[in-house]
Coordinates of C-alpha atoms in Angstrom, one line a residue:
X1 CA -11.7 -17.5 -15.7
X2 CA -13.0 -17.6 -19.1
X3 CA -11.5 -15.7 -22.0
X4 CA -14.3 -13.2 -22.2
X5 CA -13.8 -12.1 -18.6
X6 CA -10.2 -11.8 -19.0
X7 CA -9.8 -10.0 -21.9
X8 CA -12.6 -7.3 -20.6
X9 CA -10.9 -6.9 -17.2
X10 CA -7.5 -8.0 -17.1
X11 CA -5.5 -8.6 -20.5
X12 CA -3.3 -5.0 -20.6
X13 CA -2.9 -4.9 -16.9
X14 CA -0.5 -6.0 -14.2
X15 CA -1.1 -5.1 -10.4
X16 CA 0.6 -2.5 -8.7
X17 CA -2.1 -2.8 -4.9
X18 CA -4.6 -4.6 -3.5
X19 CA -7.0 -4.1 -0.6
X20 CA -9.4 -6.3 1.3
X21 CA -13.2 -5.1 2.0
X22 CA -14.5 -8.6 3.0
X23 CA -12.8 -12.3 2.3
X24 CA -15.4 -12.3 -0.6
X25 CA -15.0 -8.9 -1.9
X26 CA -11.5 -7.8 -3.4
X27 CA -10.1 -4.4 -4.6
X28 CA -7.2 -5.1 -7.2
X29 CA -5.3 -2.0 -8.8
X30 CA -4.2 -2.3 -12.1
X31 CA -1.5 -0.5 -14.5
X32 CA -1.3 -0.8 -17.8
X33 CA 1.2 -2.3 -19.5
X34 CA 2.9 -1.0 -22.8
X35 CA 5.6 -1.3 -25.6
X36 CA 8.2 0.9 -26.9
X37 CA 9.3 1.4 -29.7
X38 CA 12.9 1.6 -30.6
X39 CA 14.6 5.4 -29.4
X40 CA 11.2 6.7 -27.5
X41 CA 11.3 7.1 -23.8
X42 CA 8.5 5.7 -21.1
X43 CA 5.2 7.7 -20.9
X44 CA 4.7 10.0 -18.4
X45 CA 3.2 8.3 -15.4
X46 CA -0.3 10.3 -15.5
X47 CA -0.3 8.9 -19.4
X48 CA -0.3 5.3 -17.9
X49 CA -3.9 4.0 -17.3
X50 CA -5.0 2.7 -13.5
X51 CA -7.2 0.1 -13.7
X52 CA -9.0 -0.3 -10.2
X53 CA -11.0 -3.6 -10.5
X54 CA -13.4 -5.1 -7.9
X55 CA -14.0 -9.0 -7.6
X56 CA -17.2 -10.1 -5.2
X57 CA -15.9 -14.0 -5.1
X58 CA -19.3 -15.3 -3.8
X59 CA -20.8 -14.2 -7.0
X60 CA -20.9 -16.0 -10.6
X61 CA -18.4 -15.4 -13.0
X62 CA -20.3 -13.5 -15.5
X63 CA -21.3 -11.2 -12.4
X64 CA -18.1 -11.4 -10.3
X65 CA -16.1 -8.8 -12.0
X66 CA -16.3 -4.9 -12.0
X67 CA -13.9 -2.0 -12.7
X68 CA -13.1 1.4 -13.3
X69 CA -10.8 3.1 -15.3
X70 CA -8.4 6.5 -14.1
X71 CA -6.8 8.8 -16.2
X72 CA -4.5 11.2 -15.7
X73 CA -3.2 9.1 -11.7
X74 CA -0.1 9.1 -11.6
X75 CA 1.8 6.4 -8.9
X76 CA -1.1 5.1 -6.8
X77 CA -2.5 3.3 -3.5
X78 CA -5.4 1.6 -2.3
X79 CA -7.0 1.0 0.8
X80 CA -10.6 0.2 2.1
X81 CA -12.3 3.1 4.3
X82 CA -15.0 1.8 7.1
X83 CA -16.4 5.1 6.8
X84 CA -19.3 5.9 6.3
X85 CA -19.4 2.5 4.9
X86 CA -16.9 0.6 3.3
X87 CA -15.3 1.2 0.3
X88 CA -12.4 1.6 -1.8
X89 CA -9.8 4.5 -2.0
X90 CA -7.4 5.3 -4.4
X91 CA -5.1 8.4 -4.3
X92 CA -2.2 9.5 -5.9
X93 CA 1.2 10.8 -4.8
X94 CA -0.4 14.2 -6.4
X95 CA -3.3 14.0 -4.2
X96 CA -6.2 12.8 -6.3
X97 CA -8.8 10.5 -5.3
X98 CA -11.0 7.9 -6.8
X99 CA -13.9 6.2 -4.3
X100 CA -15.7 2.8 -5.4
X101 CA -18.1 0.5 -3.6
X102 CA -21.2 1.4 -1.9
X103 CA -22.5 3.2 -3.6
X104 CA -19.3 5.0 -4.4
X105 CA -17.8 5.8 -8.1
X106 CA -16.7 8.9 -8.4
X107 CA -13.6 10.9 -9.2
X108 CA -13.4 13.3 -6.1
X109 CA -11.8 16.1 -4.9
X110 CA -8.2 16.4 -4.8
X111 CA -7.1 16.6 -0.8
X112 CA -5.9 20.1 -0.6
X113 CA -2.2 21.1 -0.3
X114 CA -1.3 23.9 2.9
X115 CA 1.9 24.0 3.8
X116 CA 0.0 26.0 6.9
X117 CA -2.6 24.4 7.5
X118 CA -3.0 21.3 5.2
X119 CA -4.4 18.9 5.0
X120 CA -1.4 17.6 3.3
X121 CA 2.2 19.3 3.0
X122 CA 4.0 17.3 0.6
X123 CA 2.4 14.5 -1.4
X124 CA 0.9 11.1 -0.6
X125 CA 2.9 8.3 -1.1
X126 CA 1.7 5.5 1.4
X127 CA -2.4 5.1 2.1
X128 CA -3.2 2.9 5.6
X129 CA -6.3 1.8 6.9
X130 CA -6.4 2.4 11.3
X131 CA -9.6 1.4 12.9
X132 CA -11.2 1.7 9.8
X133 CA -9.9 5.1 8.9
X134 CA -7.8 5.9 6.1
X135 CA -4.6 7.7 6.6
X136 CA -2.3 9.2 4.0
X137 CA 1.6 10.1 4.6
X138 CA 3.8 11.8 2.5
X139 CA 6.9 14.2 1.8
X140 CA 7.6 16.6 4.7
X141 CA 6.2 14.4 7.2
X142 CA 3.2 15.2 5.9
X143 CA 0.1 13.0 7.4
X144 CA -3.5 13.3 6.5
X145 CA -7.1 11.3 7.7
X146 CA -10.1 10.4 5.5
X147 CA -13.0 11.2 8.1
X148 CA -15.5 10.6 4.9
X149 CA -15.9 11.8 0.7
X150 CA -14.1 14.4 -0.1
X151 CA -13.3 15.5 3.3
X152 CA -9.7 15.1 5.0
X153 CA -8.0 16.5 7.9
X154 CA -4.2 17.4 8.6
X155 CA -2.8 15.1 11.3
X156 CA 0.2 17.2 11.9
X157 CA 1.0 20.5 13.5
X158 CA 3.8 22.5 15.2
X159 CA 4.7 18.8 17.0
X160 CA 5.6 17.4 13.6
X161 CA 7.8 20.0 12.4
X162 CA 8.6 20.1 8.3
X163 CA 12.0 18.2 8.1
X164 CA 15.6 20.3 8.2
X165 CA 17.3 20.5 5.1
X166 CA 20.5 22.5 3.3
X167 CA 18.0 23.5 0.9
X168 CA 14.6 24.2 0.6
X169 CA 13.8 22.8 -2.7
X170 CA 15.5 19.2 -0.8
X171 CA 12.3 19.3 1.3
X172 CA 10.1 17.0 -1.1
X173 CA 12.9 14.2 -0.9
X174 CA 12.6 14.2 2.9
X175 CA 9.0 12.7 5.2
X176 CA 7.2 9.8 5.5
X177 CA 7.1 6.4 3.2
X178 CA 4.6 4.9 5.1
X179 CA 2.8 4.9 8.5
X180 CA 0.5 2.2 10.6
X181 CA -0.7 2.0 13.6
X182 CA -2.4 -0.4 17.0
X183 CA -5.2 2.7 17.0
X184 CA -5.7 6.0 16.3
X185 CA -3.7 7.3 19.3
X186 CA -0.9 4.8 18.8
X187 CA 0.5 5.2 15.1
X188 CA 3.9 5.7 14.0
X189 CA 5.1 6.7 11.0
X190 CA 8.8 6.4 8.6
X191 CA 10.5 7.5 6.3
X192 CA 13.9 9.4 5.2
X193 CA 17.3 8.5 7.2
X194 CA 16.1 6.6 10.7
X195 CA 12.8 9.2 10.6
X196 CA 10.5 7.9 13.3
X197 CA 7.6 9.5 14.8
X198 CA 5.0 8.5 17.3
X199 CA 1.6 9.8 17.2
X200 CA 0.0 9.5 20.9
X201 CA -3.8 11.2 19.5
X202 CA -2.6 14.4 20.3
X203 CA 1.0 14.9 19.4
X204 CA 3.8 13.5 17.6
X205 CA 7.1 12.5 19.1
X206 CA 10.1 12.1 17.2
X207 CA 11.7 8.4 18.6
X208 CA 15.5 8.2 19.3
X209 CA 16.2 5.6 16.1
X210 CA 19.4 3.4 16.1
X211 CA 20.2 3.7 12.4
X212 CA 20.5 6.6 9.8
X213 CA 19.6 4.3 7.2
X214 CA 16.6 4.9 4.9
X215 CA 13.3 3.8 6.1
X216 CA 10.3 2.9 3.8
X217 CA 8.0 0.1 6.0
X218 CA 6.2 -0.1 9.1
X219 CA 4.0 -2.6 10.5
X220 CA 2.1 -2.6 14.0
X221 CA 2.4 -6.6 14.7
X222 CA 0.1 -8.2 16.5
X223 CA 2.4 -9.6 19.2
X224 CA 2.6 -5.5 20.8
X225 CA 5.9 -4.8 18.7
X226 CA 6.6 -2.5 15.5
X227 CA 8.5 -3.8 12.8
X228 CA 10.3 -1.4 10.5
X229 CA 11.7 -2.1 7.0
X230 CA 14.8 -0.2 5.8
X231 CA 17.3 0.0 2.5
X232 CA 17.8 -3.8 1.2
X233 CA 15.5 -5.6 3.3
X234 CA 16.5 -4.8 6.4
X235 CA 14.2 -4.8 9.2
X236 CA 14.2 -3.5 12.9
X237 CA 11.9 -4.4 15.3
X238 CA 10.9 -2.6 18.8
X239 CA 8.5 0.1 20.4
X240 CA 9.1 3.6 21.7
X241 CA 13.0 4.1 22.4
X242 CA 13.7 0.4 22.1
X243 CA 14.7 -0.7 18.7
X244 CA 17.3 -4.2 17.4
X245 CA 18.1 -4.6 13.8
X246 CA 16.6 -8.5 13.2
X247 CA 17.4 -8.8 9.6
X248 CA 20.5 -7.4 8.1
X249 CA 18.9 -6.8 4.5
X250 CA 20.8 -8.3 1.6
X251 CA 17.8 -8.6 -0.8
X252 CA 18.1 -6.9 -4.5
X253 CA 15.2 -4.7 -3.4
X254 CA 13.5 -2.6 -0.3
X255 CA 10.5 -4.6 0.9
X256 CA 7.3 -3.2 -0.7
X257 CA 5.0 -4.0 2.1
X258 CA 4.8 -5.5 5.8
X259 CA 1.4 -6.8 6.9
X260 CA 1.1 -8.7 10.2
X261 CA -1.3 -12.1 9.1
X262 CA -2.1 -14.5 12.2
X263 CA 1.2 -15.1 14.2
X264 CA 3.7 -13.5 12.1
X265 CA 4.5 -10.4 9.9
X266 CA 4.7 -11.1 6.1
X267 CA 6.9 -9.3 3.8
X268 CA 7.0 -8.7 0.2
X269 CA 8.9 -7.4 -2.7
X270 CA 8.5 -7.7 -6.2
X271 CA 10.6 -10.5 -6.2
X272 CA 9.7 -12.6 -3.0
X273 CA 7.4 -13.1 -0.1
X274 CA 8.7 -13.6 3.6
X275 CA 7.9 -13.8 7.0
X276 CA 9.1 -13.0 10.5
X277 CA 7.8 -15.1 13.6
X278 CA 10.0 -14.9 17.1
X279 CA 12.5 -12.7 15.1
X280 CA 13.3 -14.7 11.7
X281 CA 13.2 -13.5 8.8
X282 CA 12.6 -16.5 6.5
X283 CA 11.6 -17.4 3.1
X284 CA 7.7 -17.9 3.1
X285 CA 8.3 -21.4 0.8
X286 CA 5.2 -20.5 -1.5
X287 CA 4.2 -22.6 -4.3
X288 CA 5.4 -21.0 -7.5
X289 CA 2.5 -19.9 -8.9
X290 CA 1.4 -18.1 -5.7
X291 CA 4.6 -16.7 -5.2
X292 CA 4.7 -15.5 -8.8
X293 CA 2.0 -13.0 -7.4
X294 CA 4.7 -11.0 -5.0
X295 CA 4.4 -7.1 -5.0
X296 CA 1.8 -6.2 -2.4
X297 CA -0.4 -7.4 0.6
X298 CA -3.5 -6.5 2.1
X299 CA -5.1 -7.9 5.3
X300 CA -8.6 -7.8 6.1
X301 CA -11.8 -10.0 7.7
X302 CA -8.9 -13.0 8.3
X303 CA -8.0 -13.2 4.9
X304 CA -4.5 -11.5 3.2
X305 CA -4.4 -10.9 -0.9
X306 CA -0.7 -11.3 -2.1
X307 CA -1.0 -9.4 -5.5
X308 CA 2.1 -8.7 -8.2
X309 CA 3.2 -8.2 -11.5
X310 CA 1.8 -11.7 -12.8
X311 CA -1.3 -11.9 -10.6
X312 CA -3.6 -12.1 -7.2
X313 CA -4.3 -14.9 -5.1
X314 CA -5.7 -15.2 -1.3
X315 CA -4.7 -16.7 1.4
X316 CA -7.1 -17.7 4.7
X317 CA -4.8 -19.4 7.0
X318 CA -5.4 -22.8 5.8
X319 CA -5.0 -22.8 1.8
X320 CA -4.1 -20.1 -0.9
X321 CA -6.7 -19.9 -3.7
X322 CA -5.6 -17.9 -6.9
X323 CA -7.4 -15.5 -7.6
X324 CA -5.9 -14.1 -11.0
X325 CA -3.2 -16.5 -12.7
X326 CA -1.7 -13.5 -15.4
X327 CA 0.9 -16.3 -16.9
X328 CA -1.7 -19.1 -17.1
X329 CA -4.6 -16.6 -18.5
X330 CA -2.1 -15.5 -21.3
X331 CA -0.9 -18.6 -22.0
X332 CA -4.3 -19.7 -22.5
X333 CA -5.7 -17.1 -24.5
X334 CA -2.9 -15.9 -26.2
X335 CA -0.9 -12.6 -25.9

């Protein structure tokens, strides 16, 4: 990358998400970095710029690069929408939503808050794409679909009743932290102490959990099982009533994301990548610069993007290719 590039679309920015469209078009979600001075506190979170920059790989590099910039978002996801043609979704834990590719490039409406009728309840704090739709879960089990701009739809009723607390005001600290899925009538979702639910396309079913512990990951493997991700890196891994702990945890963080990539799921903090094939948990022995890129995954058109704190880079079964080195461009061009 040459120092023009990086300066106009990544000096100021570390990633916080990533999302696939195609294996030559990338979605990368940026947050600004900053400094304080001595005896001031952090910036609120809506004050903190979200970069959301698209790469098409298979284009030159004055052309390659293209980005967008969101004020006022506070913590943020990405994922890519297959409908009505693919593109890139951004929304906040407040509910506000940013489209791009396609044709898309717009700030749009914020997904309406119900506690009646929806179709959110209680902030979005994971986004999934299932079979090409996106899917948004939140506090108080809330859980919302993208059918298309500016138009989503509650994906709970009376079966996914709002969680039971001491205290109503403890509400927003209860519901999901994330939610996946084999299809649209097979999803489950996570979150709070041992919360698991099952989503059959036309009800949910809470799923007898062997641990109280909290949950923030799940991933729908490819092998027919669900693997869950708890408090320290632990992980469970089963289907319907059937659960075993495989991984006891131990690490100085939650995982931040579980993606299933060819025969095994990969996991990711901001401090590591692993994996877990035949149910090992092992270090995924990445090269250090590649590794340096730990924080999120995205899988998509047999490619997965590992991007972090110091940068992006892909990987298509064969060979990882970086795909934004943060240390190498700043010790290049300077701070």
């Amino acid at each position: 990358m040459d120092k023009l590039s990086f300066d106009e679309y990544f000096r100021g920015f570390h990633f916080v998400d990533c999302a696939v469209r195609s294996r030559s078009i990338i979605y990368l979600l940026g947050r600004q970095e900053y400094e304080l001075e001595e005896g001031n506190s952090d910036p609120d979170e809506s004050e903190v710029v979200k970069r959301l920059t698209n790469l098409i790989l298979d284009w030159p590099e004055e052309k390659r690069y293209g980005y967008a910039d969101l004020t006022g978002f506070r913590i943020i996801n990405i994922e890519v929408s297959e409908v009505p043609k693919p593109h890139a979704v951004a929304v906040d834990y407040k509910a506000q939503v940013y489209a791009r590719g396609s044709g898309y490039d717009q700030v749009e409406t914020q997904v309406p808050f119900d506690d009646e009728t929806g179709p959110q309840r209680g902030g979005i704090r994971r986004l999934r794409s299932v079979d090409g739709h996106v899917y948004g879960a939140g506090g108080r089990r809330s859980v919302c679909r993208r059918e298309g701009p500016n138009h989503w739809v509650p994906l709970w009723d009376k079966s996914l009743p709002l969680p039971k607390v001491k205290r109503k005001v403890d509400e927003n600290d209860y519901g999901f932290d994330d939610i996946h899925g084999f299809s649209a009538n097979d999803l489950y979702a996570v979150g709070g102490e041992g919360d698991v639910w099952h989503y059959d396309g036309k009800r949910w079913k809470q799923i007898p959990f062997p641990s109280n512990m909290d949950l923030y990951n799940v991933c729908c493997g490819g092998d027919g099982q669900v693997y869950i991700g708890g408090r320290s890196g632990a992980v469970f891994r089963g289907r319907e009533n059937r659960w075993e702990k495989i991984h006891d945890g131990g690490l100085s963080l939650r995982l931040k994301d579980m993606e299933w990539y060819q025969d095994r799921v990969w996991c990711t903090n901001d401090y590591g990548v692993w994996t877990i094939k035949d149910g090992n948990f092992e270090d995924a022995g990445l090269p250090l610069a590649i590794g340096n890129c730990a924080g999120r995954l995205a899988v998509g058109d047999g490619v997965m993007v590992l991007a972090g704190m110091y940068g992006a880079a892909m990987y298509d079964g064969q060979e990882w290719q970086m795909l934004v080195d943060l240390i190498e461009l700043y010790r290049r061009y300077g701070k």
